[in-house]
mmCIF file of C-alpha atoms in Angstrom:
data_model
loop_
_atom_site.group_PDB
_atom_site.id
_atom_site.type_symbol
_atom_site.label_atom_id
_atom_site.label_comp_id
_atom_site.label_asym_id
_atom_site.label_seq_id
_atom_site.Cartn_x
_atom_site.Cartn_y
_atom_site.Cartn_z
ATOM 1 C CA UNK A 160 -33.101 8.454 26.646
ATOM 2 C CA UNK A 161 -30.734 7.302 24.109
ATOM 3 C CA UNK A 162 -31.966 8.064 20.579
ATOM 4 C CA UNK A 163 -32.681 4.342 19.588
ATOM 5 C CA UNK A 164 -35.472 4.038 22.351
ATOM 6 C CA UNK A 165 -33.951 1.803 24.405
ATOM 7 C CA UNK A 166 -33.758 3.212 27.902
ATOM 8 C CA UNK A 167 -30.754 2.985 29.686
ATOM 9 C CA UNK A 168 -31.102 0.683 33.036
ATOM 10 C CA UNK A 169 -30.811 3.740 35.616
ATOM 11 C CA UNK A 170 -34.126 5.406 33.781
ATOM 12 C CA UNK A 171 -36.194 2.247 34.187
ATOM 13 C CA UNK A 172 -36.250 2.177 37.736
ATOM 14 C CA UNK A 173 -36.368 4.390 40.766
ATOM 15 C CA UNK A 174 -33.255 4.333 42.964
ATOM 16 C CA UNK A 175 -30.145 3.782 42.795
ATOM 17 C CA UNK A 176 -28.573 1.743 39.991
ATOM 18 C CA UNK A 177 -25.193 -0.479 40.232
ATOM 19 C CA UNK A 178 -23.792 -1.708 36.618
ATOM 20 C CA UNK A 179 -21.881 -4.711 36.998
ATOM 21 C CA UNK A 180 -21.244 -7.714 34.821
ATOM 22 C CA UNK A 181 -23.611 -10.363 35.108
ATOM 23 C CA UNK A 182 -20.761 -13.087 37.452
ATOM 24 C CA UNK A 183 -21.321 -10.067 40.239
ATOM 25 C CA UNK A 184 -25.236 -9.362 39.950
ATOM 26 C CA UNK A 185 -25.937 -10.479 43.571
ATOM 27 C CA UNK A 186 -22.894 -7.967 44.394
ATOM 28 C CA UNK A 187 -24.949 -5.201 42.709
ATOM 29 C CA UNK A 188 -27.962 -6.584 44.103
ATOM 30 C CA UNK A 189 -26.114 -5.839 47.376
ATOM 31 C CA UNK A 190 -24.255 -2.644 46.854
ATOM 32 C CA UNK A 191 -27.773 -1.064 45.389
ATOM 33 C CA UNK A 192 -29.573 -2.270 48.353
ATOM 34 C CA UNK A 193 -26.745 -0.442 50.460
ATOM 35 C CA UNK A 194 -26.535 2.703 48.837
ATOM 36 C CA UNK A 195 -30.697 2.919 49.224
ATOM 37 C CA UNK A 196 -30.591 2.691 52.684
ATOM 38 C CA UNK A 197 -27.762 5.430 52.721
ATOM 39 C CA UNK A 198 -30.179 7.646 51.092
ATOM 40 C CA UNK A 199 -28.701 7.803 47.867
ATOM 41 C CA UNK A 200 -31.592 6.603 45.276
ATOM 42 C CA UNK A 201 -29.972 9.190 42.733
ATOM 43 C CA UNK A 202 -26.755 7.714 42.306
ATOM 44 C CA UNK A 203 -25.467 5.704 39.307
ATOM 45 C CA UNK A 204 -22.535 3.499 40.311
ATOM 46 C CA UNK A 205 -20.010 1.123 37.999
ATOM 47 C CA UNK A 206 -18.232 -1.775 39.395
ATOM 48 C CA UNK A 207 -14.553 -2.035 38.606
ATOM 49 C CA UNK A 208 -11.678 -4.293 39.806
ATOM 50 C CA UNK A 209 -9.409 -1.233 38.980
ATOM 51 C CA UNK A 210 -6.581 -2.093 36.689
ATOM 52 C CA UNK A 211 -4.050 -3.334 39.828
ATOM 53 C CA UNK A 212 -7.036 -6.327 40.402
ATOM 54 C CA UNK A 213 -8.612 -5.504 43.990
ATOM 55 C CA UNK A 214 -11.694 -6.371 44.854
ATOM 56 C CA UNK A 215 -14.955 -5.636 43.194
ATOM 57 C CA UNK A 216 -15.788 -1.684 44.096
ATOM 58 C CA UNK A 217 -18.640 0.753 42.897
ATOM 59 C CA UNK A 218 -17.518 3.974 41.481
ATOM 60 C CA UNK A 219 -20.230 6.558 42.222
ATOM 61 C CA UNK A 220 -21.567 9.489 39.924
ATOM 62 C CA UNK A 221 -24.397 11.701 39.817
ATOM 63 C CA UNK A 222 -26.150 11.740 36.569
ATOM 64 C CA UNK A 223 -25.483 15.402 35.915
ATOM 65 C CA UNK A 224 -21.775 14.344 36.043
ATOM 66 C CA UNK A 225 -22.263 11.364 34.046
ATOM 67 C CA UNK A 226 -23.950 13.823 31.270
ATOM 68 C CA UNK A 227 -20.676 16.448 31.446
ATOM 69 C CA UNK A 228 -18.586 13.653 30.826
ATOM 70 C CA UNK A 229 -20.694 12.533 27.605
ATOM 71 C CA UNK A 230 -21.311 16.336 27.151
ATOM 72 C CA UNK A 231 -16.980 17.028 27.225
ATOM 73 C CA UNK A 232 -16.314 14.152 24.837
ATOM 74 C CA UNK A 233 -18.641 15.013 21.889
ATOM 75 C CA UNK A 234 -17.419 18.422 22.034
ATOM 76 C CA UNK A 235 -13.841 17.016 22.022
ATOM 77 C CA UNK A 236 -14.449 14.927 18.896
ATOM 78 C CA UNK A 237 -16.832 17.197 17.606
ATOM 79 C CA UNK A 238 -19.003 13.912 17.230
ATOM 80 C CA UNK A 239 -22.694 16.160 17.234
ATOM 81 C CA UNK A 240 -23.263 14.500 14.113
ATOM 82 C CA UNK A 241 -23.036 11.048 13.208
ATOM 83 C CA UNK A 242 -24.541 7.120 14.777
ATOM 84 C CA UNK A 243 -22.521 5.521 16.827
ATOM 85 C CA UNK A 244 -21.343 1.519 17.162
ATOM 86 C CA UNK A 245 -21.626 0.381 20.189
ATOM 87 C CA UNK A 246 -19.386 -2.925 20.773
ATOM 88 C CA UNK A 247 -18.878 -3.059 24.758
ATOM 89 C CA UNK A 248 -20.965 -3.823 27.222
ATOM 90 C CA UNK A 249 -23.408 -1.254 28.410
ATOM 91 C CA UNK A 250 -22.492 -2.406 32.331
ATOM 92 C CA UNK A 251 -18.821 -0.967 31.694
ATOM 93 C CA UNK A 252 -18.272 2.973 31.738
ATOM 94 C CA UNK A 253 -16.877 2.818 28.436
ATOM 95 C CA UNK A 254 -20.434 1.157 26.660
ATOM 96 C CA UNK A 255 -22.455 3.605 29.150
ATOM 97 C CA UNK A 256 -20.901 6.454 27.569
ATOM 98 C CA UNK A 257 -21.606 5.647 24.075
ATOM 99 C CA UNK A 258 -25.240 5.918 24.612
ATOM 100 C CA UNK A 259 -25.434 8.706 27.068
ATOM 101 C CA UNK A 260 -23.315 10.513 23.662
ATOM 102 C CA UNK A 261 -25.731 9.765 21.316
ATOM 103 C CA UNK A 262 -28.713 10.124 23.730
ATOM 104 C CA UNK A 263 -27.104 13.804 23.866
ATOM 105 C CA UNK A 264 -26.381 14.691 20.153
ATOM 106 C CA UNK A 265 -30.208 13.030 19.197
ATOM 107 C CA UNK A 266 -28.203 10.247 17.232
ATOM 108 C CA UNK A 267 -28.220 6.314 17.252
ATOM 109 C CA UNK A 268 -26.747 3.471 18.648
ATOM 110 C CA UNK A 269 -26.362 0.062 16.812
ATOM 111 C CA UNK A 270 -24.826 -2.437 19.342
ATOM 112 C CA UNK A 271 -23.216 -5.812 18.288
ATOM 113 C CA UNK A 272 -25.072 -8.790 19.669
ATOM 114 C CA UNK A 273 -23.469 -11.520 21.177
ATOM 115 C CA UNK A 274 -19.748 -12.549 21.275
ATOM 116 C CA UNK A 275 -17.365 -10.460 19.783
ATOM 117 C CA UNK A 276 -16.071 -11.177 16.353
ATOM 118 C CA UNK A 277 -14.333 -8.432 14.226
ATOM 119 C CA UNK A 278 -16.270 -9.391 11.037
ATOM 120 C CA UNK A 279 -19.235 -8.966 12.091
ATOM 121 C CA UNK A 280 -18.228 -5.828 13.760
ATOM 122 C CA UNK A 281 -16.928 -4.758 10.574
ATOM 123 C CA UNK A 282 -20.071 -5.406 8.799
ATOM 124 C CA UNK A 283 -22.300 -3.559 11.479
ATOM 125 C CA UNK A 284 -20.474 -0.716 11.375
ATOM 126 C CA UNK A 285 -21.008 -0.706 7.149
ATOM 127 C CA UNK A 286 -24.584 -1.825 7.093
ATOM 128 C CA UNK A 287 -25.440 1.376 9.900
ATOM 129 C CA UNK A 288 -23.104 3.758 8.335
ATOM 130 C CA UNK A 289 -21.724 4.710 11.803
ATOM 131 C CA UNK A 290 -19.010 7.167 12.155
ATOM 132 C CA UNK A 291 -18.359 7.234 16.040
ATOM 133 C CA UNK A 292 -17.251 3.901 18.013
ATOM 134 C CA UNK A 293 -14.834 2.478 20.956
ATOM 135 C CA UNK A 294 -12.541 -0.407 21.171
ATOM 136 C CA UNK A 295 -10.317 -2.085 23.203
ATOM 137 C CA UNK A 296 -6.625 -2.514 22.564
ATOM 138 C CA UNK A 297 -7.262 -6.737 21.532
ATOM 139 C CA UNK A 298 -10.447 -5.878 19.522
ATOM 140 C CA UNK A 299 -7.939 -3.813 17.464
ATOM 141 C CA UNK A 300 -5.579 -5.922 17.358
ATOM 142 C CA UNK A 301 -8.248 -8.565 16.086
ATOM 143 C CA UNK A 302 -9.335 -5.961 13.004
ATOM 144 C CA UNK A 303 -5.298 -6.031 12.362
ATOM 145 C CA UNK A 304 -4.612 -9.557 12.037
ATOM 146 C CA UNK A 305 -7.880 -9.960 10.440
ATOM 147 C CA UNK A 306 -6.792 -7.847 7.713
ATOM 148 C CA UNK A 307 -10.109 -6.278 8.001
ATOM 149 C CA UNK A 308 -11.048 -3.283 5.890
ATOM 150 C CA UNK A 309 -12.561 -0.618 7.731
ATOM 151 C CA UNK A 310 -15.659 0.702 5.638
ATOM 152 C CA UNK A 311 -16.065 4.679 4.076
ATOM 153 C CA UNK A 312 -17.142 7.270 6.267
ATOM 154 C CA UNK A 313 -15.681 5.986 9.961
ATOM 155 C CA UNK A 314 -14.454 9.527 11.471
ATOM 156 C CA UNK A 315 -13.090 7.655 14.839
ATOM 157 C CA UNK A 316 -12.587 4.408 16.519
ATOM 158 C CA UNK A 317 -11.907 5.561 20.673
ATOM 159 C CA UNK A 318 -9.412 2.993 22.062
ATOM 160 C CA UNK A 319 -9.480 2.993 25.754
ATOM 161 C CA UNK A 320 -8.627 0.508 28.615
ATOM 162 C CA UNK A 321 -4.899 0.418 27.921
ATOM 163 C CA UNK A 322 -2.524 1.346 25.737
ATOM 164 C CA UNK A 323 -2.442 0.418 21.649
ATOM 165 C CA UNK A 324 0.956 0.313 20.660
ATOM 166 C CA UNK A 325 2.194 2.043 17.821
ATOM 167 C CA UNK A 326 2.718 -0.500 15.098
ATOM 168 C CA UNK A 327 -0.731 -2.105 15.742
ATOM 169 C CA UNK A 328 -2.132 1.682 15.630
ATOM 170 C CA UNK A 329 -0.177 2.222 12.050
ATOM 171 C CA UNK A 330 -1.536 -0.843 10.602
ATOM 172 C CA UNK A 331 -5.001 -0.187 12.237
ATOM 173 C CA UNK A 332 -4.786 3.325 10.595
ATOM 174 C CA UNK A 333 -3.878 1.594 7.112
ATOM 175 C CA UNK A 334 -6.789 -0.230 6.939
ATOM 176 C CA UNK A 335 -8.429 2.757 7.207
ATOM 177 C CA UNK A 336 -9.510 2.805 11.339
ATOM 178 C CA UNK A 337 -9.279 5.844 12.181
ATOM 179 C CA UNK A 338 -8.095 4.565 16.117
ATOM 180 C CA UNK A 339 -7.112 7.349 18.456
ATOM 181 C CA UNK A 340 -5.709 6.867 21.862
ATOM 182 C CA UNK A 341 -7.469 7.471 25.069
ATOM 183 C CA UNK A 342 -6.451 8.041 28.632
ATOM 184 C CA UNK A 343 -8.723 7.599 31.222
ATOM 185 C CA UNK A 344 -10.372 5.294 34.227
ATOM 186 C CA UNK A 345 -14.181 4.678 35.874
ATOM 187 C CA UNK A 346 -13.287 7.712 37.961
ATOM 188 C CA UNK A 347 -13.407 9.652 35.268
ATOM 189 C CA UNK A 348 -16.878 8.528 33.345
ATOM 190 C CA UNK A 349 -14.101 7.170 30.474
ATOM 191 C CA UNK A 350 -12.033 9.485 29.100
ATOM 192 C CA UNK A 351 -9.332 11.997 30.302
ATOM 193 C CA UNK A 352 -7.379 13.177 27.653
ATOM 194 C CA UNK A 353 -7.820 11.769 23.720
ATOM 195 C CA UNK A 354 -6.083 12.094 20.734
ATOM 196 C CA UNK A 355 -7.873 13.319 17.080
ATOM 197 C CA UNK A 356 -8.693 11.807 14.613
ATOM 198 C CA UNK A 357 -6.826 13.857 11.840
ATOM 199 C CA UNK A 358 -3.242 13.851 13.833
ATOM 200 C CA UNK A 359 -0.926 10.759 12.712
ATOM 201 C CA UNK A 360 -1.229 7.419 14.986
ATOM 202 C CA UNK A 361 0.386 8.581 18.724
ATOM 203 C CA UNK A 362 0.170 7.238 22.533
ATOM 204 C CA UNK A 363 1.688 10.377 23.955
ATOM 205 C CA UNK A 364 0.538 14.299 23.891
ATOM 206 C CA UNK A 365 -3.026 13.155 24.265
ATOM 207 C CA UNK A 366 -5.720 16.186 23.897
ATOM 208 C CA UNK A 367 -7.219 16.874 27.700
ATOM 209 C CA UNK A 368 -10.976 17.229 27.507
ATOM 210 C CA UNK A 369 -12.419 20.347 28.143
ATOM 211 C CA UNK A 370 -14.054 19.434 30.815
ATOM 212 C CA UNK A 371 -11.125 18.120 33.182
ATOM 213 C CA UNK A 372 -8.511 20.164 34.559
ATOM 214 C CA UNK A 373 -5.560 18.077 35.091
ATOM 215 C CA UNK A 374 -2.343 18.580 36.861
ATOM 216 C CA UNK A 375 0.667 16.349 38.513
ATOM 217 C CA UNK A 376 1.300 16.006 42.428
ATOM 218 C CA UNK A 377 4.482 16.369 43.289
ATOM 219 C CA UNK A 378 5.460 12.292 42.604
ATOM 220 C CA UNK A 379 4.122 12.981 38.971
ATOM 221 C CA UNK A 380 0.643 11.297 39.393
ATOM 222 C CA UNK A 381 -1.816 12.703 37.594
ATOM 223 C CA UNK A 382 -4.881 14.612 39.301
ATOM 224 C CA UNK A 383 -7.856 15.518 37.598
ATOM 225 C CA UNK A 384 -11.357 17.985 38.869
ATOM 226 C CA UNK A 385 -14.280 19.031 37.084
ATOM 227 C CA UNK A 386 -17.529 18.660 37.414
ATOM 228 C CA UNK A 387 -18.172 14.970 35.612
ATOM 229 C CA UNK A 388 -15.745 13.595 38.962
ATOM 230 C CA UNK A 389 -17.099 10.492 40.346
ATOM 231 C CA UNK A 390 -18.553 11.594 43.973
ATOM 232 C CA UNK A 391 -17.894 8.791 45.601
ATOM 233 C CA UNK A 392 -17.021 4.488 46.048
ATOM 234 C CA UNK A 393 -18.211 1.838 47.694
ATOM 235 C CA UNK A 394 -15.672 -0.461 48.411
ATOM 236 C CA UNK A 395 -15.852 -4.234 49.328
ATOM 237 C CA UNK A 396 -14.239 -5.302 52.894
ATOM 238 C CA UNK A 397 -12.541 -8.374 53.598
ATOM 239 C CA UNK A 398 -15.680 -9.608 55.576
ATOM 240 C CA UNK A 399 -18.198 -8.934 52.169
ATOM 241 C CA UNK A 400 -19.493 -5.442 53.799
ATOM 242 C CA UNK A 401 -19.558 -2.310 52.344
ATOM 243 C CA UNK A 402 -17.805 0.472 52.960
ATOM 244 C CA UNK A 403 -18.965 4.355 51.520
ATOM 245 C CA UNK A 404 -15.946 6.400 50.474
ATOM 246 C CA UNK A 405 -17.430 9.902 50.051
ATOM 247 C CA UNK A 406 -15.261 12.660 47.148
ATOM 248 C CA UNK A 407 -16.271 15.779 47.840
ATOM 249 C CA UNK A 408 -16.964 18.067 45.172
ATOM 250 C CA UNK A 409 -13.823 20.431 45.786
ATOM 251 C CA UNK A 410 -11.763 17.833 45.858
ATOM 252 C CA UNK A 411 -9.023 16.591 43.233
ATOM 253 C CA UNK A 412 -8.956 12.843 42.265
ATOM 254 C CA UNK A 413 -5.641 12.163 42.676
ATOM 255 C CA UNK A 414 -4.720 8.370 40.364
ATOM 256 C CA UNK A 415 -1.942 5.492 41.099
ATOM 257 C CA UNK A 416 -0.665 6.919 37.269
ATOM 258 C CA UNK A 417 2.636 8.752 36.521
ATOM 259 C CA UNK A 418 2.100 11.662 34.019
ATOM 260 C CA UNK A 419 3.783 14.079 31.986
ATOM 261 C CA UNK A 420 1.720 17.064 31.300
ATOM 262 C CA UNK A 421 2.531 20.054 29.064
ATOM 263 C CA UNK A 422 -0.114 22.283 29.156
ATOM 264 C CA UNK A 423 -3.488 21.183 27.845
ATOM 265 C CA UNK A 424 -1.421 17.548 26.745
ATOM 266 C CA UNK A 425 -0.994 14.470 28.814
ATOM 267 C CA UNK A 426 1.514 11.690 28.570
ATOM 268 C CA UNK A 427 0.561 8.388 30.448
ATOM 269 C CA UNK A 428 4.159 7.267 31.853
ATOM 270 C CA UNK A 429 3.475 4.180 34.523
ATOM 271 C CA UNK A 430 1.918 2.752 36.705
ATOM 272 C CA UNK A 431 2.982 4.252 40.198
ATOM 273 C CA UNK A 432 1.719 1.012 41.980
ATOM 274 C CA UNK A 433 3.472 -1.305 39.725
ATOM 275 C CA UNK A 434 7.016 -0.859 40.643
ATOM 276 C CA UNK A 435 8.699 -3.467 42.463
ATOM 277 C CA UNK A 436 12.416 -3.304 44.261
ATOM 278 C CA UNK A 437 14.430 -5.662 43.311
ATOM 279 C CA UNK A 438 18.293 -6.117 44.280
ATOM 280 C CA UNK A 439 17.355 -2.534 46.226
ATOM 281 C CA UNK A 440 16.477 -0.798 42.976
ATOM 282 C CA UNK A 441 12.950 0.014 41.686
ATOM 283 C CA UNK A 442 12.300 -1.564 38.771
ATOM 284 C CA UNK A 443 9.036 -1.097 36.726
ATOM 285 C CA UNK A 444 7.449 -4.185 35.184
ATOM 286 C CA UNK A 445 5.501 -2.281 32.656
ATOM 287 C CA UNK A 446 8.821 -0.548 30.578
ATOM 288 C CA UNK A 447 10.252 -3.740 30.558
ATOM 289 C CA UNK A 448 7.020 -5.590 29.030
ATOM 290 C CA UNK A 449 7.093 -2.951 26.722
ATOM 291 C CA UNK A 450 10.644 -3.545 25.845
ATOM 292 C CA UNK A 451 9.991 -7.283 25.392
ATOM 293 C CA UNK A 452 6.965 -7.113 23.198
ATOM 294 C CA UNK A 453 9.149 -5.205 20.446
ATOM 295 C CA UNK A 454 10.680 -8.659 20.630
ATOM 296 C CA UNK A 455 7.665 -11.066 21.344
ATOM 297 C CA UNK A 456 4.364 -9.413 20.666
ATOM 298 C CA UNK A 457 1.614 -10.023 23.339
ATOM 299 C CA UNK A 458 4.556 -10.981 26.141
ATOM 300 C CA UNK A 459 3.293 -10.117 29.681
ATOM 301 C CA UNK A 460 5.952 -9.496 32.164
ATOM 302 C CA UNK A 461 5.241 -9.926 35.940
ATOM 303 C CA UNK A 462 6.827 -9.578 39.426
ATOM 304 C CA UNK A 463 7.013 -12.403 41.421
ATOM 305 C CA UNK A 464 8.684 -13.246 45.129
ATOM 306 C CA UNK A 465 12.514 -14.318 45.125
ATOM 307 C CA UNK A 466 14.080 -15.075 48.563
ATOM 308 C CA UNK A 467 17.535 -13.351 47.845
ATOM 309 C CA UNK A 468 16.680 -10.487 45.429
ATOM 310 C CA UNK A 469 13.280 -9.562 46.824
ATOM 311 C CA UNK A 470 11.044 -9.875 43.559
ATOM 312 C CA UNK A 471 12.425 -11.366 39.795
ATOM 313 C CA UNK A 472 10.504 -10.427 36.623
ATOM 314 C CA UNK A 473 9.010 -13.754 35.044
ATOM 315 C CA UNK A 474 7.932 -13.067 31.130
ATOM 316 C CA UNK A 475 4.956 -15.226 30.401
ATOM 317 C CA UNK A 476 3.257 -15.898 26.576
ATOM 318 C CA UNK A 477 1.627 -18.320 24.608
ATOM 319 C CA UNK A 478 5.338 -19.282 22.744
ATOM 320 C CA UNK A 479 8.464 -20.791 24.674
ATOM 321 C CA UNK A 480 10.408 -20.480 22.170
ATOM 322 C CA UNK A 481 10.014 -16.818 21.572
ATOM 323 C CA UNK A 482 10.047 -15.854 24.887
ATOM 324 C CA UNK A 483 13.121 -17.364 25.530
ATOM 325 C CA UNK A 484 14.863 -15.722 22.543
ATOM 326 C CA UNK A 485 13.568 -12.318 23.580
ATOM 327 C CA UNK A 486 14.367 -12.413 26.756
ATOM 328 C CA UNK A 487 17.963 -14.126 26.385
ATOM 329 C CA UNK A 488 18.429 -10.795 24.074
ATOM 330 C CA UNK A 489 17.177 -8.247 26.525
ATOM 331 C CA UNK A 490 18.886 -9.860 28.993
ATOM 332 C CA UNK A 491 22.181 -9.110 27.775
ATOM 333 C CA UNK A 492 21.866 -5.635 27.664
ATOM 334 C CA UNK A 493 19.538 -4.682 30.546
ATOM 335 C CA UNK A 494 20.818 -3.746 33.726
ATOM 336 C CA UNK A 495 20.895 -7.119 36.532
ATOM 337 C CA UNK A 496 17.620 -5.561 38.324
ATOM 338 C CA UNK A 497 15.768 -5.272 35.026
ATOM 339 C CA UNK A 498 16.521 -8.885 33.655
ATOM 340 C CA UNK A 499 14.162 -11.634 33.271
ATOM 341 C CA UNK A 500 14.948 -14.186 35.542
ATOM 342 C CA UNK A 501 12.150 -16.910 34.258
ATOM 343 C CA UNK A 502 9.731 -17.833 31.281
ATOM 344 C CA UNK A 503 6.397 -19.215 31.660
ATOM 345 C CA UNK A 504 4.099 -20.643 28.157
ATOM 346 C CA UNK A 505 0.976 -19.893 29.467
ATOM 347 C CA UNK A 506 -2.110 -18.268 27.127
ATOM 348 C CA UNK A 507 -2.558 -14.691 28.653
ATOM 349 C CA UNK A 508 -5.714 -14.840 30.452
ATOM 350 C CA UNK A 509 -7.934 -11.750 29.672
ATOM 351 C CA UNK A 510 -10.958 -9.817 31.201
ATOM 352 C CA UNK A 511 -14.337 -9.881 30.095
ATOM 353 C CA UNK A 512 -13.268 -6.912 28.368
ATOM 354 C CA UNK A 513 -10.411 -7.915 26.748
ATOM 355 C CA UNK A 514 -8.005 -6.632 29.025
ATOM 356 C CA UNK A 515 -4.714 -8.345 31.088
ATOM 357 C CA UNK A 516 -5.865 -10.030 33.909
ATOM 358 C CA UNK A 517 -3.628 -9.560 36.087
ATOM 359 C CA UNK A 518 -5.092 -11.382 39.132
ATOM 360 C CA UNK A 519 -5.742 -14.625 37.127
ATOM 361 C CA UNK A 520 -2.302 -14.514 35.779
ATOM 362 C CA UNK A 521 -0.346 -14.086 39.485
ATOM 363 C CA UNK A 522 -2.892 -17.181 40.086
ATOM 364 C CA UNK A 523 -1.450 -19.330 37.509
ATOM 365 C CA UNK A 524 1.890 -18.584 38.469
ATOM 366 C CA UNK A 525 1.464 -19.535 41.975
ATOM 367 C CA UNK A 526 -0.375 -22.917 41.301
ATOM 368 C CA UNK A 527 2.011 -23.928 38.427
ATOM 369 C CA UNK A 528 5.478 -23.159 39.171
ATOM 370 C CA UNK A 529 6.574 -26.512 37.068
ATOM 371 C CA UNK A 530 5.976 -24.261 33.977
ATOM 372 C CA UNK A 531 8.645 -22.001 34.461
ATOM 373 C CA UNK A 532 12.067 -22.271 33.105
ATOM 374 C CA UNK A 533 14.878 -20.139 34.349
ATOM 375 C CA UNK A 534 16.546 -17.754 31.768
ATOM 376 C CA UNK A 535 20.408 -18.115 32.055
ATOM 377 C CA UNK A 536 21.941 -14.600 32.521
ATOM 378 C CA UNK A 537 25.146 -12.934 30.826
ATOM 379 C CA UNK A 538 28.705 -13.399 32.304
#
């Protein structure tokens, strides 16, 4: 039990427990009802979209593996000592794993109530003097713009479920957030590889956990055993049944991410599913987004259908203007595949946990092709 009494839902009731968020709670109704009759009261499962937007599936654990995980990380951070601030939901992996930490090392949890709202975050984590909490990439970015002052005696702020870039990270370290970099997934119980606290602000080399071992097939996607692996999913068919996806123990987890690893380190590269041909030539969306936000910060660039190249990339934001500057100036530089062949103004619609929604974006595309403007190329 975690050390601020409240029980965690699996230890309130017998059999198997699905965390979900509350828009799929007849889902997890559903999926716990399944796994029961499969025998598998012991079972703690988390429901994830997975980050190329499928459909709702249950990630499966043991809770022995569910305590390695929690078990790996303190010993990573060498967090034994210290509350923690608990800001995400306790229905996603990465709020689970804050209090199974804590619950662990014999410390507390203070959790932000309601909405999120950096300022009150901020004050929570001065009034409880906690060292130890986890972010997401906008709730960073939030503290940033804010301005906000991070109070005395923070040792580390976990960022996980996508990448911070490195300017946000600097200025998030200036303020005196002590952010690190994770690498990880649901499949995983959270974390993979993280960097420390007293290294400079990075995104590559991350520190594997201690309890993964980790190596690269032979396409460069990372693979990861230990004993914290999920042991199974249940996955959602077209019809609405379920479908049990049983990972044996011996088994390594192989992920849809390119990797570079050098020795105990881990660089996250790409997305293996996210590269699209176009003009014949694979073209990843992701390092051209990246190239683009140097130019217009928070710029999502997408793939869409084009009858004579195959796919275009379309680069979407809240600003016309600046998209269309940025991407006139990639443009003439970038080889023809890589260009951006469209603009959309659109706000970038976002998770329940802050992150790109991918699904809701393709969505918006489809339904409102009036909004986008064509980008003229270079002679």
């Amino acid at each position: 039990m975690p050390a601020t009494g409240t029980p965690m839902p699996w230890e309130q009731n017998a059999g198997p427990c699905v965390m979900a968020p509350p828009h799929l709670s007849e889902w997890a109704r559903r999926a716990a009802a399944f796994l029961e009759r499969q025998g598998m009261e012991d079972l703690i499962a988390f429901a994830t979209s997975g980050s190329s937007g499928s459909p709702p599936k249950a990630v499966l654990f043991t809770r022995q593996a569910l305590d390695i995980c929690a078990r790996g990380a303190l010993e990573h951070l060498h967090a034994e000592r210290g509350d923690w601030c608990c800001p995400l939901p306790v229905w996603h992996v990465g709020g689970a794993m804050i209090y199974l930490r804590a619950g662990l090392a014999g410390t507390a949890v203070h959790a932000l109530e309601g909405k999120w709202n950096p300022r009150a975050y901020a004050d929570l984590m001065k009034t409880s003097g906690a060292r130890w909490s986890s972010l997401v990439p906008t709730q960073v970015v939030d503290l940033v713009n804010g301005e906000i002052q991070a109070p005395p005696g923070v040792r580390c702020i976990i960022v996980g479920g996508g990448a911070l870039d490195m300017e946000t990270g600097r200025r998030a370290r200036a303020l005196g957030w002590p952010v690190v970099q994770s690498y990880g997934m649901t499949e995983s119980g959270s974390q993979l590889a993280t960097a420390l606290p007293d290294e400079p602000y990075h995104t590559d080399r991350l520190s594997i956990l201690p309890h993964w071992e980790v190596a690269a097939d032979s396409l460069c996607r990372a693979r990861f055993q230990g004993e914290g692996k999920l042991c199974g999913r249940l996955l959602t068919q077209d019809n609405g049944e379920f479908l049990l996806e049983h990972v044996p123990s011996r088994d390594w987890w192989t992920t849809c991410d390119l990797v570079r690893l050098e020795g105990r380190f881990l660089t996250f590269l790409r997305r293996a599913d996210r590269l699209v041909k176009i003009l014949g030539e694979l073209v990843d969306p992701d390092a051209v987004q990246e190239a683009l936000q140097r130019r217009a910060p928070g710029a999502v660039v997408e793939a869409t259908a084009h009858p004579r190249a195959g796919a275009e990339l379309v680069a979407c934001g809240p600003s016309m203007a600046r998209l269309k500057e940025a991407s006139r100036e990639w443009n003439e530089t970038a080889p023809g595949p890589q260009r951006i062949g469209s603009i959309m103004e659109t706000p970038i619609p976002l998770t329940i946990m802050g992150k790109l929604d991918r699904t809701a974006l393709r969505a918006m595309m489809r339904e409102h092709p009036e909004k986008r403007e064509r980008v003229d190329f270079p002679r």
